């Protein structure tokens, strides 16, 4: 299920549409969202929706989004379950400026970086920035572990099954099948 987001539009339902025909998936800028600590929000769904609402104020326009996906926390399944999704965005930010903008949104939502993989109110990861690959002054693109994670590849395959990973050269549809982490992930 794909939802496109229009300026000023807020919808609780997904609209079954594809990315417009003029969009080249080789240019896709993909951001993953995750939450397993609702923080001040009534639910992780509400927290993630609120985070998406902040994107525009940071110069990030959402052009397509997945549904939310649920999965056990990783690596410790005793932590609260995660809610995840992905968006394809347009932005004038270069990769480093985009990461800074995503960090500001995380900070505004109370993201604390204490113990690695600890529960978090908001986790925003830059999965891909077009076909860029490699270490870009400390920023590794595409995200080095995204291809292994069903809770990332599943949502990408949902909205852009033909997107090809810049380094594995496999489609999102193929990667979701072979992903070894978060194999319980499913759309909710």
Tab-separated table of C-alpha atoms in Angstrom:
chain	number	residue	atom	x	y	z
A	1	UNK	CA	0.000	0.000	0.000
A	2	UNK	CA	1.427	3.375	-0.975
A	3	UNK	CA	0.438	6.778	0.260
A	4	UNK	CA	1.486	9.916	-1.506
A	5	UNK	CA	1.467	13.041	0.570
A	6	UNK	CA	0.256	16.305	-0.900
A	7	UNK	CA	1.120	19.695	0.555
A	8	UNK	CA	-0.936	20.251	3.694
A	9	UNK	CA	-2.688	16.901	3.369
A	10	UNK	CA	-3.008	14.619	6.362
A	11	UNK	CA	-4.641	11.279	5.849
A	12	UNK	CA	-5.191	8.275	8.070
A	13	UNK	CA	-5.643	5.999	5.087
A	14	UNK	CA	-3.241	4.853	2.449
A	15	UNK	CA	-4.043	5.500	-1.176
A	16	UNK	CA	-3.108	2.710	-3.578
A	17	UNK	CA	-1.025	4.660	-6.095
A	18	UNK	CA	2.457	4.284	-7.423
A	19	UNK	CA	5.262	6.762	-7.613
A	20	UNK	CA	4.587	8.975	-10.632
A	21	UNK	CA	5.844	7.668	-13.951
A	22	UNK	CA	8.349	10.494	-14.302
A	23	UNK	CA	10.239	9.530	-11.152
A	24	UNK	CA	13.546	7.753	-11.724
A	25	UNK	CA	14.220	5.277	-8.907
A	26	UNK	CA	17.956	5.831	-9.503
A	27	UNK	CA	17.402	9.262	-7.929
A	28	UNK	CA	15.496	7.936	-4.908
A	29	UNK	CA	16.395	9.422	-1.549
A	30	UNK	CA	15.079	6.915	0.979
A	31	UNK	CA	14.649	7.549	4.695
A	32	UNK	CA	13.654	4.851	7.184
A	33	UNK	CA	11.673	5.702	10.322
A	34	UNK	CA	11.404	3.633	13.479
A	35	UNK	CA	10.005	3.892	16.995
A	36	UNK	CA	9.730	1.523	19.948
A	37	UNK	CA	9.350	4.058	22.763
A	38	UNK	CA	6.270	6.262	22.316
A	39	UNK	CA	7.700	8.889	24.641
A	40	UNK	CA	5.238	11.772	25.050
A	41	UNK	CA	2.985	10.475	22.258
A	42	UNK	CA	-0.039	8.229	22.720
A	43	UNK	CA	1.513	5.578	20.451
A	44	UNK	CA	4.469	4.953	18.177
A	45	UNK	CA	2.133	5.477	15.221
A	46	UNK	CA	1.319	8.967	16.470
A	47	UNK	CA	5.009	9.709	17.076
A	48	UNK	CA	5.989	8.596	13.567
A	49	UNK	CA	3.153	10.559	11.943
A	50	UNK	CA	4.208	13.650	13.898
A	51	UNK	CA	7.808	13.142	12.778
A	52	UNK	CA	6.692	13.005	9.151
A	53	UNK	CA	4.776	16.239	9.668
A	54	UNK	CA	8.090	17.888	10.690
A	55	UNK	CA	9.904	16.881	7.511
A	56	UNK	CA	8.620	19.804	5.421
A	57	UNK	CA	9.837	22.392	7.948
A	58	UNK	CA	13.317	20.897	7.482
A	59	UNK	CA	13.172	21.164	3.686
A	60	UNK	CA	12.250	17.515	3.109
A	61	UNK	CA	9.211	16.725	0.938
A	62	UNK	CA	7.726	13.230	1.216
A	63	UNK	CA	6.695	11.959	-2.207
A	64	UNK	CA	5.828	8.351	-1.283
A	65	UNK	CA	5.535	6.399	1.926
A	66	UNK	CA	5.050	2.831	3.018
A	67	UNK	CA	2.552	1.577	5.505
A	68	UNK	CA	3.848	1.020	9.032
A	69	UNK	CA	5.519	-2.325	9.714
A	70	UNK	CA	5.776	-4.068	13.070
A	71	UNK	CA	8.680	-6.242	14.188
A	72	UNK	CA	10.306	-7.487	17.346
A	73	UNK	CA	13.087	-5.324	18.694
A	74	UNK	CA	16.539	-6.301	17.513
A	75	UNK	CA	18.916	-7.459	18.839
A	76	UNK	CA	16.975	-7.844	22.137
A	77	UNK	CA	13.444	-9.122	21.498
A	78	UNK	CA	12.587	-8.359	25.153
A	79	UNK	CA	12.610	-4.642	24.341
A	80	UNK	CA	9.327	-3.159	23.068
A	81	UNK	CA	8.401	-4.042	19.475
A	82	UNK	CA	9.285	-1.594	16.717
A	83	UNK	CA	7.076	0.242	14.310
A	84	UNK	CA	8.953	1.042	11.076
A	85	UNK	CA	8.356	2.499	7.670
A	86	UNK	CA	10.130	4.227	4.818
A	87	UNK	CA	9.596	7.331	2.767
A	88	UNK	CA	10.980	8.491	-0.534
A	89	UNK	CA	11.724	12.191	-0.343
A	90	UNK	CA	12.787	15.159	-2.435
A	91	UNK	CA	15.163	17.661	-0.914
A	92	UNK	CA	17.716	20.270	-1.883
A	93	UNK	CA	19.914	19.066	1.005
A	94	UNK	CA	23.095	17.223	0.192
A	95	UNK	CA	23.501	13.932	2.117
A	96	UNK	CA	25.297	15.526	5.085
A	97	UNK	CA	22.781	18.372	5.387
A	98	UNK	CA	19.947	15.845	5.146
A	99	UNK	CA	21.478	13.799	7.972
A	100	UNK	CA	21.747	16.971	10.061
A	101	UNK	CA	18.071	17.753	9.401
A	102	UNK	CA	17.053	14.209	10.362
A	103	UNK	CA	19.129	14.538	13.540
A	104	UNK	CA	17.322	17.765	14.467
A	105	UNK	CA	13.978	15.998	14.068
A	106	UNK	CA	15.181	13.084	16.241
A	107	UNK	CA	16.384	15.536	18.890
A	108	UNK	CA	13.034	17.352	18.873
A	109	UNK	CA	11.360	14.011	19.584
A	110	UNK	CA	13.560	13.262	22.576
A	111	UNK	CA	15.940	10.810	20.920
A	112	UNK	CA	18.656	9.852	23.388
A	113	UNK	CA	21.765	7.994	22.344
A	114	UNK	CA	22.769	5.990	25.387
A	115	UNK	CA	23.264	2.287	24.787
A	116	UNK	CA	23.493	0.999	21.213
A	117	UNK	CA	20.132	-0.432	20.044
A	118	UNK	CA	18.319	0.835	23.161
A	119	UNK	CA	14.597	1.615	22.792
A	120	UNK	CA	14.117	4.972	21.096
A	121	UNK	CA	11.406	7.512	20.522
A	122	UNK	CA	12.502	8.119	16.959
A	123	UNK	CA	15.113	6.616	14.692
A	124	UNK	CA	15.631	8.215	11.274
A	125	UNK	CA	18.130	6.582	8.931
A	126	UNK	CA	19.231	7.700	5.494
A	127	UNK	CA	19.037	4.438	3.552
A	128	UNK	CA	19.992	5.692	0.105
A	129	UNK	CA	20.732	8.961	-1.635
A	130	UNK	CA	20.352	8.204	-5.309
A	131	UNK	CA	23.140	5.918	-6.529
A	132	UNK	CA	25.786	7.334	-4.161
A	133	UNK	CA	27.873	4.672	-2.476
A	134	UNK	CA	30.919	4.611	-0.275
A	135	UNK	CA	32.250	6.540	2.681
A	136	UNK	CA	31.344	10.192	2.157
A	137	UNK	CA	33.436	11.827	4.865
A	138	UNK	CA	32.064	9.574	7.605
A	139	UNK	CA	28.611	9.041	6.105
A	140	UNK	CA	28.352	5.575	4.592
A	141	UNK	CA	25.857	5.191	1.757
A	142	UNK	CA	23.806	3.238	1.158
A	143	UNK	CA	23.078	2.404	4.794
A	144	UNK	CA	25.489	-0.467	5.452
A	145	UNK	CA	22.958	-2.852	7.032
A	146	UNK	CA	19.707	-1.913	5.296
A	147	UNK	CA	19.793	-4.755	2.756
A	148	UNK	CA	19.842	-7.299	5.615
A	149	UNK	CA	16.759	-5.895	7.376
A	150	UNK	CA	13.268	-7.012	6.420
A	151	UNK	CA	11.780	-4.082	8.369
A	152	UNK	CA	13.564	-1.772	5.896
A	153	UNK	CA	13.426	-3.777	2.678
A	154	UNK	CA	9.772	-4.773	3.168
A	155	UNK	CA	8.543	-1.175	3.279
A	156	UNK	CA	10.801	-0.210	0.350
A	157	UNK	CA	9.506	-3.157	-1.684
A	158	UNK	CA	5.983	-2.045	-0.854
A	159	UNK	CA	6.409	1.367	-2.491
A	160	UNK	CA	9.262	0.764	-4.955
A	161	UNK	CA	9.739	-2.974	-5.585
A	162	UNK	CA	11.977	-2.264	-8.594
A	163	UNK	CA	14.358	0.010	-6.683
A	164	UNK	CA	17.850	-1.439	-7.050
A	165	UNK	CA	20.255	-1.300	-4.118
A	166	UNK	CA	23.348	0.693	-5.171
A	167	UNK	CA	25.913	-1.903	-4.037
A	168	UNK	CA	24.173	-5.292	-4.013
A	169	UNK	CA	22.536	-4.509	-7.394
A	170	UNK	CA	19.462	-6.446	-6.263
A	171	UNK	CA	15.919	-5.126	-6.250
A	172	UNK	CA	14.026	-4.310	-3.075
A	173	UNK	CA	11.609	-7.114	-3.988
A	174	UNK	CA	14.501	-9.621	-4.008
A	175	UNK	CA	16.187	-8.218	-0.900
A	176	UNK	CA	13.053	-8.473	1.246
A	177	UNK	CA	13.002	-12.221	0.567
A	178	UNK	CA	16.652	-12.732	1.543
A	179	UNK	CA	16.752	-10.355	4.549
A	180	UNK	CA	17.965	-12.147	7.692
A	181	UNK	CA	17.215	-9.529	10.384
A	182	UNK	CA	13.660	-8.792	11.480
A	183	UNK	CA	12.171	-11.707	9.599
A	184	UNK	CA	8.966	-11.328	11.630
A	185	UNK	CA	8.402	-7.824	10.173
A	186	UNK	CA	4.991	-7.327	8.621
A	187	UNK	CA	2.777	-4.479	7.492
A	188	UNK	CA	0.099	-3.428	9.996
